[in-house]
Amino acid sequence: MSASIWIVNLVVLASVLGTDLGRREINRGRLLRPAIVASIIVPMYLKHPATGGSGLVLELTLAGLGLLLGLAAAALLPTRQEAGTGRVYTQGGAGYAALWTGVVGARLAFSYGAQHWFSEPLGRWMYQHSVTADALTDALVLMAIAMLLGRTGTLAMRKVSLEAAPERAVLAR
């Protein structure tokens, strides 16, 4: 299994769980950190993105799936505004950690399986659909980054929304 897949997935998981578990303020640093992680990971690991065909479709599909998973993760982060200070917080718990750990674990299991359990059928499928190994790796990296950015974008929108209309603070999720 490619080291890049391990690195990307473990960096994303550590970044997310380290900043989201427990009661955490949504502040500039928390919103910028994932963008910084993405700006480092994307140029390092997306060397040969597909520009057409099935490889591009795979990359876009997994990026879209990552975005949906990021939105699902954000749904597991209840958001509240502190009455006295106006600061906006989230409360990340076991369900949130389980979703992220499950998704990262599934990506790592797929990557391992692609080399050890089902390499022959996967190779046939990739050949039949003209999908390169680079496109498959890029698709998994894009999925991880899209999930991270989907979660972060949702938090940014919630923060802006609550600060603009504090009377909805109790209802925000």
N, CA and C of each residue as an Amber inpcrd file, in Angstrom:
protein
   519
   0.8540000  -1.1700000   0.0000000   0.0000000   0.0000000   0.0000000
   0.9000000   1.2350000   0.0000000   0.4990000   2.2020000  -0.7760000
   1.2540000   3.4310000  -0.9110000   1.3360000   4.1730000   0.4250000
   2.5350000   4.6430000   0.7480000   2.7140000   5.4140000   1.9830000
   1.8730000   6.6790000   1.9620000   1.6480000   7.2330000   0.7730000
   0.8780000   8.4760000   0.6870000  -0.5420000   8.2780000   1.1990000
  -1.1090000   7.1170000   0.9590000  -2.4720000   6.8560000   1.4200000
  -2.5030000   6.8050000   2.9450000  -1.5370000   6.1270000   3.5440000
  -1.4540000   6.0830000   5.0070000  -1.2650000   7.4840000   5.5680000
  -0.3210000   8.2230000   5.0040000   0.0000000   9.5570000   5.5200000
  -1.2100000  10.4770000   5.4420000  -1.8240000  10.5550000   4.2710000
  -2.9740000  11.4440000   4.0960000  -4.0870000  11.0850000   5.0650000
  -4.4390000   9.8170000   5.1320000  -5.5490000   9.4030000   5.9810000
  -5.2660000   9.6190000   7.4600000  -4.0740000   9.3000000   7.9010000
  -3.7610000   9.4650000   9.3210000  -3.6040000  10.9330000   9.7020000
  -3.0720000  11.7580000   8.8020000  -2.9720000  13.1940000   9.0790000
  -4.3680000  13.8050000   9.1710000  -5.2350000  13.4480000   8.2350000
  -6.6070000  13.9710000   8.2640000  -7.3150000  13.5120000   9.5380000
  -7.2120000  12.2350000   9.8800000  -7.8830000  11.7180000  11.0760000
  -7.3560000  12.4000000  12.3360000  -6.0560000  12.5100000  12.4710000
  -5.4820000  13.1620000  13.6550000  -5.8860000  14.6250000  13.7270000
  -5.8840000  15.2930000  12.5870000  -6.2490000  16.7060000  12.5440000
  -7.6920000  16.9120000  12.9850000  -8.5730000  16.0790000  12.4720000
  -9.9980000  16.2290000  12.7720000 -10.3110000  15.8520000  14.2180000
  -9.8630000  14.6950000  14.6450000 -10.1860000  14.2700000  16.0010000
  -9.5190000  15.1670000  17.0350000  -8.3150000  15.6160000  16.7380000
  -7.6120000  16.5020000  17.6660000  -8.2670000  17.8580000  17.8280000
  -8.9730000  18.3050000  16.8190000  -9.5910000  19.6310000  16.8910000
 -11.0920000  19.5910000  17.1320000 -11.7210000  18.4350000  17.0620000
 -13.1800000  18.3860000  17.1340000 -13.7630000  17.6250000  18.3230000
 -13.0140000  16.7430000  18.9340000 -13.6020000  15.9730000  20.0370000
 -13.7190000  16.8430000  21.2820000 -14.8380000  16.7010000  21.9600000
 -15.1000000  17.5270000  23.1340000 -15.6970000  18.8670000  22.7270000
 -15.7630000  19.7640000  23.6780000 -16.3060000  21.1060000  23.4260000
 -15.1970000  21.9760000  22.8640000 -15.3890000  22.4520000  21.6310000
 -14.3430000  23.2220000  20.9410000 -14.9340000  24.4630000  20.2990000
 -14.2500000  25.5650000  20.4780000 -14.6800000  26.8140000  19.8610000
 -14.3990000  26.7840000  18.3580000 -15.3220000  27.3170000  17.5930000
 -15.0860000  27.5020000  16.1600000 -14.4030000  28.8620000  16.0300000
 -13.1090000  28.8320000  15.8060000 -12.3550000  30.0670000  15.6590000
 -11.5520000  30.0290000  14.3580000 -10.8430000  31.0810000  14.1010000
 -10.0850000  31.1970000  12.8470000  -9.0960000  30.0490000  12.6730000
  -8.3750000  29.7140000  13.7210000  -7.3920000  28.6350000  13.6320000
  -8.0240000  27.2980000  13.2880000  -9.1620000  27.0360000  13.9000000
  -9.8530000  25.7650000  13.6450000 -10.3590000  25.6900000  12.2110000
 -10.7320000  26.8250000  11.6530000 -11.2120000  26.8410000  10.2750000
 -10.0720000  26.8720000   9.2660000  -8.9580000  27.4750000   9.6310000
  -7.8260000  27.5540000   8.6960000  -6.9790000  26.2840000   8.6580000
  -6.8940000  25.5810000   9.7690000  -6.0500000  24.3810000   9.8420000
  -6.3430000  23.3610000   8.7350000  -7.6070000  23.0190000   8.4690000
  -7.8750000  22.0640000   7.3820000  -7.4690000  22.6070000   6.0110000
  -7.6230000  23.9040000   5.8070000  -7.1910000  24.4830000   4.5290000
  -5.6750000  24.3820000   4.3870000  -4.9700000  24.5610000   5.4850000
  -3.5080000  24.4280000   5.4590000  -3.1240000  22.9690000   5.1820000
  -3.8070000  22.0440000   5.8720000  -3.5470000  20.6090000   5.6380000
  -3.7880000  20.2750000   4.1680000  -4.9020000  20.7360000   3.6130000
  -5.2240000  20.4640000   2.2090000  -4.1920000  21.0960000   1.2770000
  -3.7530000  22.3160000   1.5910000  -2.7820000  22.9880000   0.7150000
  -1.4260000  22.3000000   0.7310000  -1.1420000  21.5490000   1.7650000
   0.1100000  20.7740000   1.8190000  -0.0770000  19.4250000   1.1330000
  -1.1740000  18.7500000   1.4330000  -1.4000000  17.3980000   0.9270000
  -1.6250000  17.3840000  -0.5820000  -2.4450000  18.2880000  -1.0870000
  -2.8010000  18.2410000  -2.5040000  -1.5700000  18.3270000  -3.4130000
  -0.6870000  19.3110000  -3.2690000   0.4690000  19.3410000  -4.1730000
   1.4510000  18.1870000  -3.9500000   1.5020000  17.6760000  -2.7090000
   2.4350000  16.5800000  -2.4260000   1.9810000  15.2540000  -3.0240000
   0.6640000  15.0080000  -3.0050000   0.1840000  13.6780000  -3.3460000
  -0.6450000  13.5880000  -4.6110000  -1.1070000  14.6840000  -5.1470000
  -1.8440000  14.6310000  -6.4120000  -0.8960000  14.9910000  -7.5440000
  -0.1640000  14.0120000  -7.9970000   0.8770000  14.2400000  -9.0030000
   0.3500000  14.1380000 -10.4300000  -0.5640000  13.2220000 -10.6820000
  -1.0380000  12.9760000 -12.0380000  -2.5530000  12.8520000 -12.0740000
  -3.2750000  13.9290000 -11.7490000  -4.7310000  13.8150000 -11.7770000
  -5.2370000  13.5060000 -13.1830000  -6.2680000  12.7090000 -13.2410000
  -6.8720000  12.3570000 -14.5320000  -7.5380000  13.6000000 -15.1170000
  -7.4240000  13.7410000 -16.4130000  -8.0260000  14.9060000 -17.0770000
  -9.2130000  14.5130000 -17.9490000  -9.5180000  13.2400000 -17.9780000
 -10.6480000  12.7890000 -18.7710000 -10.9310000  11.3300000 -18.5090000
 -11.9830000  10.8420000 -19.1220000 -12.3230000   9.4290000 -19.0670000
 -12.7580000   8.9450000 -17.6950000 -12.6470000   7.6510000 -17.5270000
 -13.1060000   7.0010000 -16.2990000 -12.3000000   7.4080000 -15.0780000
 -11.0230000   7.7110000 -15.2630000 -10.2000000   8.1540000 -14.1330000
 -10.7270000   9.4410000 -13.5490000 -11.0910000  10.3820000 -14.4120000
 -11.6490000  11.6470000 -13.9460000 -13.0020000  11.4180000 -13.2710000
 -13.8170000  10.5560000 -13.8550000 -15.1240000  10.2540000 -13.2510000
 -14.9260000   9.6610000 -11.8530000 -13.9670000   8.7500000 -11.6980000
 -13.6920000   8.1480000 -10.3940000 -13.2370000   9.2090000  -9.3940000
 -12.3300000  10.0750000  -9.8200000 -11.8360000  11.1320000  -8.9310000
 -12.9680000  12.0540000  -8.4970000 -13.8110000  12.4710000  -9.4330000
 -14.9200000  13.3690000  -9.0960000 -15.9590000  12.6660000  -8.2200000
 -16.2130000  11.3890000  -8.4920000 -17.1830000  10.6310000  -7.7010000
 -16.7260000  10.4970000  -6.2610000 -15.4590000  10.1420000  -6.0530000
 -14.9810000   9.9860000  -4.6760000 -14.8450000  11.3300000  -3.9840000
 -14.5270000  12.3820000  -4.7250000 -14.5180000  13.7190000  -4.1260000
 -15.9330000  14.0870000  -3.6730000 -16.9320000  13.7940000  -4.4980000
 -18.3220000  14.0520000  -4.1230000 -18.7490000  13.2390000  -2.9140000
 -18.3430000  11.9640000  -2.8790000 -18.6500000  11.1230000  -1.7230000
 -17.9840000  11.6950000  -0.4790000 -16.7420000  12.1500000  -0.6150000
 -16.0500000  12.7640000   0.5190000 -16.7760000  13.9880000   1.0320000
 -17.2730000  14.8020000   0.1110000 -18.0280000  15.9940000   0.5080000
 -19.2880000  15.6010000   1.2800000 -20.0140000  14.6040000   0.7790000
 -21.2180000  14.1330000   1.4860000 -20.8800000  13.5840000   2.8700000
 -19.7870000  12.8620000   2.9710000 -19.3720000  12.3320000   4.2730000
 -18.9570000  13.4610000   5.2150000 -18.3470000  14.5060000   4.6630000
 -17.9920000  15.6750000   5.4720000 -19.2310000  16.3640000   6.0150000
 -20.2700000  16.4420000   5.1920000 -21.5300000  17.0330000   5.6340000
 -22.1870000  16.1570000   6.7040000 -22.0900000  14.8360000   6.5290000
 -22.6330000  13.9130000   7.5370000 -21.8720000  14.0590000   8.8540000
 -20.5530000  14.2080000   8.7640000 -19.7490000  14.3980000   9.9730000
 -20.1470000  15.6940000  10.6730000 -20.3300000  16.7530000   9.9020000
 -20.7370000  18.0390000  10.4910000 -22.0930000  17.9250000  11.1740000
 -22.9610000  17.0790000  10.6380000 -24.2760000  16.8860000  11.2550000
 -24.1500000  16.2580000  12.6390000 -23.0230000  15.6000000  12.9010000
 -22.7880000  14.9770000  14.2050000 -22.0690000  15.9140000  15.1730000
 -21.9240000  17.1770000  14.7930000 -21.2910000  18.1800000  15.6540000
 -22.3160000  19.2450000  16.0430000 -23.0520000  19.0270000  17.1160000
 -23.9950000  20.0540000  17.5400000 -23.2510000  21.3700000  17.7780000
 -23.8730000  22.4720000  17.3760000 -23.2490000  23.7880000  17.4680000
 -24.0880000  24.6710000  18.3760000 -23.4270000  25.3630000  19.2680000
 -24.1000000  26.2600000  20.2030000 -23.3230000  27.5670000  20.3040000
 -24.0560000  28.6240000  20.6510000 -23.4230000  29.9140000  20.8900000
 -23.5130000  30.2200000  22.3760000 -22.3910000  30.5640000  22.9630000
 -22.3350000  30.8920000  24.3820000 -23.0240000  32.2330000  24.6190000
 -23.9550000  32.2480000  25.5510000 -24.7710000  33.4470000  25.7730000
 -23.9420000  34.6620000  26.1920000 -23.0370000  34.5000000  27.1150000
 -22.2950000  35.6400000  27.6350000 -21.2760000  36.2290000  26.6740000
 -20.5750000  35.3800000  25.9670000 -19.4730000  35.8500000  25.1180000
 -19.8250000  35.9100000  23.6400000 -20.8370000  35.1610000  23.2320000
 -21.1730000  35.0970000  21.8140000 -20.3020000  34.1270000  21.0340000
 -19.3720000  33.4610000  21.7100000 -18.5000000  32.4960000  21.0300000
 -19.3060000  31.2660000  20.6130000 -18.9140000  30.6910000  19.4830000
 -19.6180000  29.5370000  18.9280000 -18.7670000  28.2900000  19.1690000
 -19.4270000  27.2500000  19.6770000 -18.7540000  26.0030000  20.0290000
 -19.4400000  24.8150000  19.3640000 -18.6740000  23.7490000  19.2050000
 -19.2430000  22.4590000  18.8130000 -18.9510000  21.4690000  19.9300000
 -19.6610000  20.3510000  19.8940000 -19.4630000  19.2900000  20.8770000
 -19.3150000  17.9740000  20.1120000 -18.0740000  17.5390000  19.9060000
 -17.8160000  16.2970000  19.1890000 -17.7710000  15.1230000  20.1460000
 -18.5010000  14.0780000  19.8090000 -18.5590000  12.9120000  20.6830000
 -18.2010000  11.6170000  19.9690000 -18.6730000  10.5230000  20.5530000
 -18.3240000   9.1850000  20.0760000 -18.8320000   8.9150000  18.6620000
 -20.0440000   9.3720000  18.3500000 -20.5840000   9.1490000  17.0040000
 -19.7370000   9.8260000  15.9370000 -19.3160000  11.0350000  16.2260000
 -18.4630000  11.7950000  15.3120000 -17.1320000  11.0700000  15.1110000
 -16.5150000  10.6670000  16.2100000 -15.2360000   9.9530000  16.1290000
 -15.3950000   8.6280000  15.3890000 -16.5140000   7.9360000  15.6190000
 -16.7530000   6.6470000  14.9590000 -16.9090000   6.8240000  13.4540000
 -17.6150000   7.8810000  13.0330000 -17.7730000   8.1170000  11.5900000
 -16.4170000   8.3450000  10.9400000 -15.6320000   9.2580000  11.4820000
 -14.3190000   9.5490000  10.8990000 -13.4080000   8.3200000  10.9220000
 -13.3750000   7.6240000  12.0390000 -12.5120000   6.4480000  12.1550000
 -12.9720000   5.3560000  11.1970000 -14.2780000   5.1730000  11.0710000
 -14.8090000   4.1730000  10.1450000 -14.4830000   4.4820000   8.6910000
 -14.6310000   5.7420000   8.2990000 -14.3340000   6.1270000   6.9180000
 -12.8420000   5.9700000   6.6250000 -12.0030000   6.4550000   7.5240000
 -10.5560000   6.3240000   7.3170000 -10.1640000   4.8520000   7.3140000
 -10.7240000   4.0760000   8.2340000 -10.4420000   2.6410000   8.2710000
 -10.8660000   1.9440000   6.9850000 -12.0140000   2.3170000   6.4450000
 -12.4950000   1.7190000   5.1950000 -11.5670000   2.0680000   4.0320000
 -11.1030000   3.3290000   3.9750000 -10.1640000   3.7080000   2.9000000
  -8.8640000   2.9260000   3.0180000  -8.3620000   2.7910000   4.2390000
  -7.1180000   2.0410000   4.4380000  -7.3090000   0.5550000   4.1380000
  -8.4470000  -0.0110000   4.5250000  -8.7280000  -1.4210000   4.2310000
  -8.8350000  -1.6370000   2.7260000  -9.4840000  -0.7050000   2.0240000
  -9.5720000  -0.8200000   0.5740000  -8.1750000  -0.7680000  -0.0410000
  -7.3680000   0.1590000   0.4090000  -6.0140000   0.2940000  -0.1360000
  -5.1910000  -0.9640000   0.1110000  -5.2990000  -1.5180000   1.3050000
  -4.5960000  -2.7620000   1.6110000  -5.1360000  -3.9060000   0.7550000
  -6.4530000  -4.0000000   0.6900000  -7.0890000  -5.0560000  -0.0940000
  -6.7390000  -4.9820000  -1.5740000  -6.5790000  -3.7660000  -2.0770000
  -6.2270000  -3.5880000  -3.4900000  -4.8730000  -4.2180000  -3.8100000
  -4.0270000  -4.3150000  -2.8250000  -2.7160000  -4.9290000  -3.0550000
  -2.6400000  -6.3880000  -2.6220000  -3.4910000  -6.7820000  -1.6730000
  -3.3270000  -8.1160000  -1.0880000  -4.5330000  -9.0360000  -1.2410000
  -5.7410000  -8.5100000  -1.2760000  -6.9140000  -9.3750000  -1.2690000
  -7.5860000  -9.4860000  -2.6290000  -7.7210000  -8.3740000  -3.3200000
  -8.4720000  -8.3910000  -4.5790000  -7.7390000  -7.6300000  -5.6840000
  -6.4320000  -7.7720000  -5.7110000  -5.6320000  -7.0330000  -6.6950000
  -5.9460000  -7.4640000  -8.1260000  -6.1480000  -8.7460000  -8.3520000
  -6.4160000  -9.2190000  -9.7170000  -7.7460000  -8.6910000 -10.2610000
  -8.8620000  -8.8680000  -9.5440000 -10.1240000  -8.3260000 -10.0770000
 -10.0970000  -6.7960000 -10.1970000  -9.4620000  -6.1300000  -9.2490000
  -9.3720000  -4.6750000  -9.3290000  -8.5390000  -4.2690000 -10.5420000
  -7.4370000  -4.9670000 -10.7720000  -6.5990000  -4.6820000 -11.9430000
  -7.3630000  -4.8700000 -13.2460000  -8.1710000  -5.9320000 -13.3200000
  -9.0000000  -6.1520000 -14.5100000  -9.9890000  -5.0060000 -14.7030000
 -10.6440000  -4.6250000 -13.6130000 -11.6150000  -3.5290000 -13.6850000
 -10.9300000  -2.2370000 -14.1290000  -9.7780000  -1.9600000 -13.5580000
  -9.0580000  -0.7340000 -13.9240000  -8.6560000  -0.7670000 -15.3990000
  -8.2140000  -1.9090000 -15.8810000  -7.8320000  -2.0390000 -17.2890000
  -9.0480000  -1.8450000 -18.1940000 -10.1440000  -2.5160000 -17.8560000
 -11.3600000  -2.4300000 -18.6760000 -11.9320000  -1.0150000 -18.7280000
 -11.7170000  -0.2420000 -17.6760000 -12.2750000   1.1120000 -17.6000000
 -11.2230000   2.2000000 -17.7910000 -10.0180000   1.8060000 -18.1650000
  -8.9170000   2.7520000 -18.4060000  -8.6760000   3.6730000 -17.2120000
  -8.6210000   3.0780000 -16.0240000  -8.3310000   3.8240000 -14.8030000
  -6.9130000   3.4800000 -14.3750000  -6.0850000   4.4970000 -14.2260000
  -4.7020000   4.2680000 -13.8150000  -4.6050000   4.1490000 -12.2970000
  -3.4850000   3.5900000 -11.8380000  -3.2400000   3.5120000 -10.3950000
  -3.1670000   4.9120000  -9.8040000  -2.5840000   5.8640000 -10.5600000
  -2.5270000   7.2520000 -10.0840000  -3.9290000   7.8170000  -9.8840000
  -4.8390000   7.5420000 -10.8050000  -6.2110000   8.0540000 -10.6870000
  -6.9000000   7.4590000  -9.4610000  -6.6690000   6.1850000  -9.1980000
  -7.2710000   5.5510000  -8.0320000  -6.7220000   6.1600000  -6.7440000
  -5.4060000   6.3290000  -6.6760000  -4.7930000   6.9510000  -5.4970000
  -5.2880000   8.3790000  -5.3240000  -5.3030000   9.1340000  -6.4250000
  -5.7790000  10.5250000  -6.3630000  -7.2260000  10.5920000  -5.8970000
  -8.0450000   9.6580000  -6.3470000  -9.4540000   9.6460000  -5.9540000
  -9.5920000   9.4660000  -4.4430000  -8.7800000   8.5800000  -3.8660000
  -8.8280000   8.3670000  -2.4160000  -8.3330000   9.5910000  -1.6530000
  -7.3090000  10.2470000  -2.1710000  -6.8040000  11.4730000  -1.5440000
  -7.8600000  12.5740000  -1.6380000  -8.4730000  12.7240000  -2.8060000
  -9.5180000  13.7400000  -2.9810000 -10.7040000  13.4950000  -2.0610000
 -11.0450000  12.2380000  -1.8610000 -12.1390000  11.9060000  -0.9530000
 -11.8170000  12.3820000   0.4630000 -10.6000000  12.1240000   0.9200000
 -10.1890000  12.5380000   2.2630000 -10.2260000  14.0590000   2.4130000
  -9.6970000  14.7540000   1.4270000  -9.6400000  16.2180000   1.4910000
 -11.0420000  16.8170000   1.3920000 -11.8770000  16.2720000   0.5210000
 -13.2440000  16.7920000   0.3690000 -14.0440000  16.5920000   1.6520000
 -13.8420000  15.4780000   2.3310000 -14.5410000  15.2330000   3.5850000
 -14.1170000  16.2720000   4.6220000 -12.8330000  16.5140000   4.6960000
 -12.3000000  17.4920000   5.6360000 -12.8340000  18.8990000   5.3370000
 -12.8130000  19.2720000   4.0710000 -13.2610000  20.6160000   3.6970000
 -14.7840000  20.7640000   3.7840000 -15.5300000  19.6910000   3.5280000
 -16.9900000  19.7370000   3.6820000 -17.3860000  19.9870000   5.1190000
 -16.7120000  19.3230000   6.0260000 -16.9460000  19.5260000   7.4550000
 -16.5780000  20.9500000   7.8540000 -15.4510000  21.4190000   7.3800000
 -14.9710000  22.7500000   7.7540000 -15.8580000  23.8490000   7.1770000
 -16.2790000  23.7020000   5.9450000 -17.1680000  24.6840000   5.3330000
 -18.4830000  24.7910000   6.0800000 -19.0010000  23.6510000   6.5130000
 -20.2430000  23.6470000   7.2790000 -20.0620000  24.3920000   8.6000000
 -18.9440000  24.1430000   9.2840000 -18.6940000  24.8360000  10.5490000
 -18.5790000  26.3400000  10.3400000 -17.9160000  26.7500000   9.2680000
 -17.7710000  28.1830000   8.9820000 -19.1480000  28.8150000   8.7510000
 -20.0020000  28.1410000   7.9960000 -21.3400000  28.6830000   7.7300000
 -22.1760000  28.7630000   9.0080000 -22.0620000  27.7510000   9.8660000
 -22.7990000  27.7830000  11.1270000 -22.3490000  28.9470000  12.0000000
 -21.0460000  29.1530000  12.0630000 -20.5100000  30.2460000  12.8750000
 -21.0610000  31.5810000  12.3930000 -20.9830000  31.8100000  11.0920000
 -21.4930000  33.0630000  10.5200000 -22.9870000  33.2010000  10.7880000
 -23.7270000  32.1250000  10.6040000 -25.1760000  32.1520000  10.8030000
 -25.5370000  32.4690000  12.2450000 -24.8690000  31.8300000  13.1910000
 -25.1810000  32.0640000  14.6030000 -24.7770000  33.4660000  15.0450000
 -23.6640000  33.9460000  14.5500000 -23.2330000  35.2920000  14.9200000
 -24.1530000  36.3530000  14.3230000 -24.7470000  36.0430000  13.1860000
 -25.6630000  36.9930000  12.5460000 -27.0480000  36.9730000  13.1960000
 -27.4500000  35.8230000  13.7060000 -28.7940000  35.6950000  14.3010000
 -28.6980000  34.8830000  15.5840000 -28.2030000  35.4900000  16.6600000
 -27.9860000  34.7240000  17.9090000 -29.2410000  34.1110000  18.5020000
 -30.4170000  34.5850000  18.1360000 -31.6440000  34.0100000  18.6960000
 -31.8480000  32.5780000  18.2310000 -31.1370000  32.1570000  17.1570000
 -31.2540000  30.7730000  16.6680000 -30.2050000  29.8690000  17.2790000
 -29.4040000  30.3640000  18.2010000 -28.2630000  29.6270000  18.7320000
 -28.6610000  28.2730000  19.3180000 -29.7820000  28.2020000  19.9740000
 -30.1990000  26.9490000  20.6060000 -30.6310000  25.9390000  19.5610000
 -31.1370000  26.3980000  18.4250000 -31.6650000  25.4940000  17.4060000
 -30.6040000  24.9710000  16.4540000 -29.4490000  25.6010000  16.3800000
 -28.4330000  25.2170000  15.3860000 -27.8950000  23.8240000  15.6730000
 -27.7000000  23.0960000  14.5850000 -27.0970000  21.7550000  14.6820000
 -26.1600000  21.5590000  13.5560000
